[in-house]
Amino acid sequence: MQAFKKYYLPQMDENDCGIACLAMILKYYGSNVSLSYLRNLAKTNLEGTTALGLVKAAQELNLKTDAYQTDMALFEQSDLTYPFIAHVIKQATLQHYYLVLGANEDYIQIADPDETVGIKKMPKSQFEKEWTGVALFFEPTSNYQAIHTKEQTLLALLLKLVTHRGLILTIVLVSLLMTLTSILNSYFLQVVIDRLIPTKATTTLTIIACGLLIAYVFNSLFLYLSMPIPSRPSCFIWSNILGELYQLSKRTY
């Protein structure tokens, strides 16, 4: 049990217990795989990882898998291979996974991905009470090759952002310009409705209508350029829109 400490990996959050167990098995067989990498392979979600998800992830990494629904008689087999993953329900409500490291007449040796528990010996009676009977066995196939992945660090993410700083700056500036255009449009319309229309200021209304038309054109152009190419409306549609805006400006004054 002490010898397995070098393979122990804790879960990052309560949803990672299954993939943490799989990561320990992979480490036992010479790989060093990040939990984020296994989350994607096993389709881990907010409810955790299914046994099927663990099996498919292991198969993607060229591990032979066997899944059984069994009982405590499993530990009576002399050729039982360790480690394997056991699905349990802790405290009668929490679905969880243990990595089973070995067993004797009285105890089951487990590695609990919950770091507050870690590697420990559990009485067989307690293990039997928690265990659902699901056992997942893994061993390398002839095509298995040890792999090594790294966790995506904050520094690595920042470096990627720096390399695309030009694009990011463009997106920020265009977003600010579009926001400013929308604010000015609202302000101009409020001025027209509250002050200019009641006083019949025709010249001022004409100038503001032209300004609004130009603002709408630029705003629409920015929206158009920000859309994916397959989703962009045709030039015919845009000509209709501009025509409607022109007619609106004429009616305004």
Tab-separated table of C-alpha atoms in Angstrom:
chain	number	residue	atom	x	y	z
A	1	MET	CA	0.000	0.000	0.000
A	2	GLN	CA	2.848	2.401	0.793
A	3	ALA	CA	4.443	1.591	-2.560
A	4	PHE	CA	1.395	3.005	-4.351
A	5	LYS	CA	1.889	6.493	-2.890
A	6	LYS	CA	4.019	7.534	-5.863
A	7	TYR	CA	1.040	6.845	-8.158
A	8	TYR	CA	-1.577	8.600	-6.034
A	9	LEU	CA	-3.382	11.566	-7.621
A	10	PRO	CA	-6.106	13.580	-5.851
A	11	GLN	CA	-9.252	14.797	-7.540
A	12	MET	CA	-9.516	18.522	-8.329
A	13	ASP	CA	-13.212	18.761	-7.438
A	14	GLU	CA	-16.064	16.452	-6.493
A	15	ASN	CA	-16.772	15.557	-10.146
A	16	ASP	CA	-13.243	14.279	-10.859
A	17	CYS	CA	-13.140	11.125	-8.732
A	18	GLY	CA	-13.599	8.762	-11.688
A	19	ILE	CA	-10.999	10.350	-13.938
A	20	ALA	CA	-8.597	10.697	-10.982
A	21	CYS	CA	-8.815	6.916	-10.498
A	22	LEU	CA	-8.191	6.383	-14.212
A	23	ALA	CA	-5.248	8.816	-14.082
A	24	MET	CA	-3.739	6.754	-11.255
A	25	ILE	CA	-4.075	3.565	-13.292
A	26	LEU	CA	-2.427	5.262	-16.273
A	27	LYS	CA	0.370	6.504	-14.031
A	28	TYR	CA	0.779	2.947	-12.725
A	29	TYR	CA	1.333	1.877	-16.335
A	30	GLY	CA	3.883	4.620	-17.048
A	31	SER	CA	1.741	7.474	-18.365
A	32	ASN	CA	1.254	10.929	-16.901
A	33	VAL	CA	-2.096	12.282	-18.067
A	34	SER	CA	-3.746	15.494	-16.872
A	35	LEU	CA	-7.252	15.447	-15.449
A	36	SER	CA	-8.386	18.078	-17.947
A	37	TYR	CA	-7.337	15.773	-20.783
A	38	LEU	CA	-9.270	12.867	-19.286
A	39	ARG	CA	-12.340	15.044	-18.666
A	40	ASN	CA	-12.652	15.570	-22.399
A	41	LEU	CA	-12.132	11.890	-23.227
A	42	ALA	CA	-14.540	10.624	-20.567
A	43	LYS	CA	-17.191	13.331	-21.167
A	44	THR	CA	-17.139	14.385	-17.523
A	45	ASN	CA	-19.930	16.824	-16.661
A	46	LEU	CA	-21.358	18.493	-13.561
A	47	GLU	CA	-22.743	15.135	-12.421
A	48	GLY	CA	-19.359	13.411	-12.707
A	49	THR	CA	-18.213	10.592	-14.992
A	50	THR	CA	-20.142	7.471	-15.930
A	51	ALA	CA	-18.563	4.035	-15.909
A	52	LEU	CA	-19.096	3.930	-19.678
A	53	GLY	CA	-17.242	7.228	-20.002
A	54	LEU	CA	-14.259	5.793	-18.114
A	55	VAL	CA	-14.260	2.677	-20.281
A	56	LYS	CA	-14.345	4.655	-23.524
A	57	ALA	CA	-11.599	7.017	-22.330
A	58	ALA	CA	-9.393	4.056	-21.399
A	59	GLN	CA	-9.998	2.425	-24.769
A	60	GLU	CA	-8.979	5.648	-26.506
A	61	LEU	CA	-5.649	5.315	-24.688
A	62	ASN	CA	-5.219	1.658	-25.722
A	63	LEU	CA	-6.124	0.074	-22.415
A	64	LYS	CA	-8.031	-3.204	-22.478
A	65	THR	CA	-11.142	-2.803	-20.318
A	66	ASP	CA	-13.474	-5.219	-18.570
A	67	ALA	CA	-16.553	-4.110	-16.659
A	68	TYR	CA	-18.370	-6.371	-14.214
A	69	GLN	CA	-21.438	-6.230	-12.016
A	70	THR	CA	-20.402	-8.534	-9.198
A	71	ASP	CA	-20.277	-8.930	-5.409
A	72	MET	CA	-17.806	-9.569	-2.584
A	73	ALA	CA	-17.118	-13.066	-3.947
A	74	LEU	CA	-14.872	-11.295	-6.441
A	75	PHE	CA	-12.188	-10.981	-3.752
A	76	GLU	CA	-12.075	-14.746	-3.309
A	77	GLN	CA	-10.533	-15.186	-6.764
A	78	SER	CA	-6.848	-16.023	-6.564
A	79	ASP	CA	-6.033	-14.476	-9.952
A	80	LEU	CA	-7.697	-11.124	-9.249
A	81	THR	CA	-5.626	-8.281	-10.714
A	82	TYR	CA	-5.057	-4.928	-9.032
A	83	PRO	CA	-5.558	-2.019	-9.177
A	84	PHE	CA	-9.137	-1.702	-10.417
A	85	ILE	CA	-11.868	0.912	-10.084
A	86	ALA	CA	-14.909	0.315	-7.886
A	87	HIS	CA	-18.050	2.435	-8.021
A	88	VAL	CA	-19.411	3.204	-4.548
A	89	ILE	CA	-22.032	5.327	-2.838
A	90	LYS	CA	-20.544	7.143	0.130
A	91	GLN	CA	-22.709	8.258	3.022
A	92	ALA	CA	-25.698	6.626	1.278
A	93	THR	CA	-26.055	9.513	-1.192
A	94	LEU	CA	-22.732	10.507	-2.814
A	95	GLN	CA	-21.758	8.563	-5.945
A	96	HIS	CA	-18.010	8.069	-5.944
A	97	TYR	CA	-15.134	5.903	-7.207
A	98	TYR	CA	-12.372	4.133	-5.297
A	99	LEU	CA	-9.229	2.633	-6.738
A	100	VAL	CA	-8.894	-0.831	-5.158
A	101	LEU	CA	-5.253	-1.735	-4.493
A	102	GLY	CA	-5.563	-5.097	-2.752
A	103	ALA	CA	-7.451	-7.130	-0.190
A	104	ASN	CA	-7.022	-9.656	2.615
A	105	GLU	CA	-9.430	-11.518	4.858
A	106	ASP	CA	-10.465	-8.444	6.824
A	107	TYR	CA	-9.650	-5.327	4.829
A	108	ILE	CA	-9.836	-3.747	1.378
A	109	GLN	CA	-6.951	-1.460	0.504
A	110	ILE	CA	-8.179	1.569	-1.414
A	111	ALA	CA	-6.949	4.841	-2.840
A	112	ASP	CA	-9.717	7.406	-2.447
A	113	PRO	CA	-9.263	10.362	-4.851
A	114	ASP	CA	-10.622	12.528	-2.034
A	115	GLU	CA	-7.349	13.864	-0.624
A	116	THR	CA	-8.797	14.067	2.880
A	117	VAL	CA	-9.051	10.261	2.811
A	118	GLY	CA	-6.186	9.214	0.538
A	119	ILE	CA	-4.771	5.690	0.707
A	120	LYS	CA	-6.221	3.596	3.514
A	121	LYS	CA	-7.406	0.190	4.640
A	122	MET	CA	-11.176	-0.157	4.835
A	123	PRO	CA	-13.004	-2.940	6.678
A	124	LYS	CA	-14.660	-5.311	4.234
A	125	SER	CA	-18.023	-4.766	5.905
A	126	GLN	CA	-17.856	-1.021	5.242
A	127	PHE	CA	-16.670	-1.515	1.656
A	128	GLU	CA	-19.499	-3.993	1.006
A	129	LYS	CA	-22.002	-1.481	2.360
A	130	GLU	CA	-20.801	1.271	-0.009
A	131	TRP	CA	-19.937	-0.756	-3.118
A	132	THR	CA	-22.542	-0.930	-5.906
A	133	GLY	CA	-20.903	-4.069	-7.341
A	134	VAL	CA	-19.501	-2.267	-10.407
A	135	ALA	CA	-15.839	-3.088	-11.006
A	136	LEU	CA	-13.735	-1.775	-13.898
A	137	PHE	CA	-10.504	-3.525	-14.843
A	138	PHE	CA	-7.809	-2.082	-17.102
A	139	GLU	CA	-4.587	-3.378	-18.591
A	140	PRO	CA	-2.389	-2.232	-21.472
A	141	THR	CA	-2.995	-3.659	-24.935
A	142	SER	CA	-0.190	-4.501	-27.361
A	143	ASN	CA	-0.679	-1.016	-28.897
A	144	TYR	CA	-0.358	0.805	-25.594
A	145	GLN	CA	2.250	3.536	-25.392
A	146	ALA	CA	2.864	5.711	-22.366
A	147	ILE	CA	1.743	9.286	-22.940
A	148	HIS	CA	2.454	12.511	-21.091
A	149	THR	CA	0.222	15.566	-21.058
A	150	LYS	CA	0.386	18.786	-19.102
A	151	GLU	CA	-2.249	20.828	-17.326
A	152	GLN	CA	-3.056	24.105	-19.081
A	153	THR	CA	-1.574	26.748	-16.776
A	154	LEU	CA	-2.700	30.352	-16.463
A	155	LEU	CA	0.702	31.509	-17.727
A	156	ALA	CA	0.387	29.373	-20.867
A	157	LEU	CA	-3.071	30.806	-21.504
A	158	LEU	CA	-1.790	34.373	-21.094
A	159	LEU	CA	1.047	33.693	-23.528
A	160	LYS	CA	-1.464	32.475	-26.110
A	161	LEU	CA	-3.509	35.636	-25.622
A	162	VAL	CA	-0.410	37.787	-26.104
A	163	THR	CA	0.365	36.126	-29.430
A	164	HIS	CA	-3.112	37.130	-30.646
A	165	ARG	CA	-3.107	40.597	-29.076
A	166	GLY	CA	-3.773	42.313	-32.423
A	167	LEU	CA	-6.960	40.356	-33.019
A	168	ILE	CA	-8.097	40.793	-29.423
A	169	LEU	CA	-7.490	44.561	-29.559
A	170	THR	CA	-9.485	44.792	-32.801
A	171	ILE	CA	-12.399	42.889	-31.261
A	172	VAL	CA	-12.381	45.139	-28.181
A	173	LEU	CA	-12.270	48.349	-30.237
A	174	VAL	CA	-15.061	47.228	-32.582
A	175	SER	CA	-17.195	46.187	-29.599
A	176	LEU	CA	-16.651	49.564	-27.932
A	177	LEU	CA	-17.478	51.391	-31.164
A	178	MET	CA	-20.683	49.406	-31.633
A	179	THR	CA	-21.688	50.066	-28.029
A	180	LEU	CA	-20.958	53.779	-28.394
A	181	THR	CA	-22.975	53.906	-31.626
A	182	SER	CA	-25.974	52.316	-29.913
A	183	ILE	CA	-25.771	54.775	-27.003
A	184	LEU	CA	-25.556	57.776	-29.342
A	185	ASN	CA	-28.493	56.479	-31.379
A	186	SER	CA	-30.641	56.271	-28.267
A	187	TYR	CA	-29.569	59.752	-27.187
A	188	PHE	CA	-30.268	61.304	-30.608
A	189	LEU	CA	-33.690	59.687	-30.817
A	190	GLN	CA	-34.547	61.005	-27.371
A	191	VAL	CA	-33.504	64.534	-28.398
A	192	VAL	CA	-35.555	64.303	-31.613
A	193	ILE	CA	-38.684	63.118	-29.814
A	194	ASP	CA	-38.472	65.461	-26.812
A	195	ARG	CA	-37.124	68.697	-28.335
A	196	LEU	CA	-36.944	68.903	-32.105
A	197	ILE	CA	-40.240	67.438	-33.311
A	198	PRO	CA	-42.379	69.637	-31.004
A	199	THR	CA	-40.512	72.777	-32.199
A	200	LYS	CA	-40.498	71.701	-35.878
A	201	ALA	CA	-36.753	72.334	-36.250
A	202	THR	CA	-36.582	71.036	-39.834
A	203	THR	CA	-32.929	71.804	-40.535
A	204	THR	CA	-31.710	70.251	-37.318
A	205	LEU	CA	-33.926	67.211	-37.904
A	206	THR	CA	-32.393	66.795	-41.356
A	207	ILE	CA	-28.857	66.870	-39.975
A	208	ILE	CA	-29.689	64.406	-37.202
A	209	ALA	CA	-31.526	62.094	-39.620
A	210	CYS	CA	-28.429	61.996	-41.844
A	211	GLY	CA	-26.251	61.342	-38.806
A	212	LEU	CA	-28.516	58.499	-37.701
A	213	LEU	CA	-28.480	57.032	-41.182
A	214	ILE	CA	-24.672	57.059	-41.263
A	215	ALA	CA	-24.519	55.575	-37.759
A	216	TYR	CA	-26.927	52.794	-38.721
A	217	VAL	CA	-24.890	52.028	-41.841
A	218	PHE	CA	-21.637	51.762	-39.874
A	219	ASN	CA	-23.264	49.751	-37.117
A	220	SER	CA	-24.755	47.351	-39.658
A	221	LEU	CA	-21.411	47.086	-41.426
A	222	PHE	CA	-19.653	46.142	-38.189
A	223	LEU	CA	-22.325	43.535	-37.462
A	224	TYR	CA	-21.994	42.182	-40.983
A	225	LEU	CA	-18.210	41.863	-40.776
A	226	SER	CA	-18.417	40.177	-37.362
A	227	MET	CA	-20.715	37.435	-38.680
A	228	PRO	CA	-19.367	34.124	-40.061
A	229	ILE	CA	-19.224	34.256	-43.869
A	230	PRO	CA	-21.922	31.575	-44.448
A	231	SER	CA	-24.308	33.523	-42.195
A	232	ARG	CA	-23.869	36.917	-43.878
A	233	PRO	CA	-26.940	38.267	-45.697
A	234	SER	CA	-26.599	38.870	-49.415
A	235	CYS	CA	-25.955	42.283	-50.973
A	236	PHE	CA	-29.564	42.282	-52.235
A	237	ILE	CA	-30.876	42.135	-48.665
A	238	TRP	CA	-28.542	44.915	-47.572
A	239	SER	CA	-29.649	47.147	-50.449
A	240	ASN	CA	-33.253	46.723	-49.295
A	241	ILE	CA	-32.307	47.627	-45.726
A	242	LEU	CA	-30.451	50.761	-46.818
A	243	GLY	CA	-33.393	51.730	-49.018
A	244	GLU	CA	-35.771	51.446	-46.100
A	245	LEU	CA	-33.462	53.572	-43.936
A	246	TYR	CA	-33.311	56.228	-46.657
A	247	GLN	CA	-37.103	56.345	-46.932
A	248	LEU	CA	-37.327	56.589	-43.147
A	249	SER	CA	-34.933	59.557	-43.107
A	250	LYS	CA	-37.051	61.336	-45.749
A	251	ARG	CA	-40.226	60.820	-43.779
A	252	THR	CA	-38.506	62.109	-40.626
A	253	TYR	CA	-38.039	65.560	-42.071
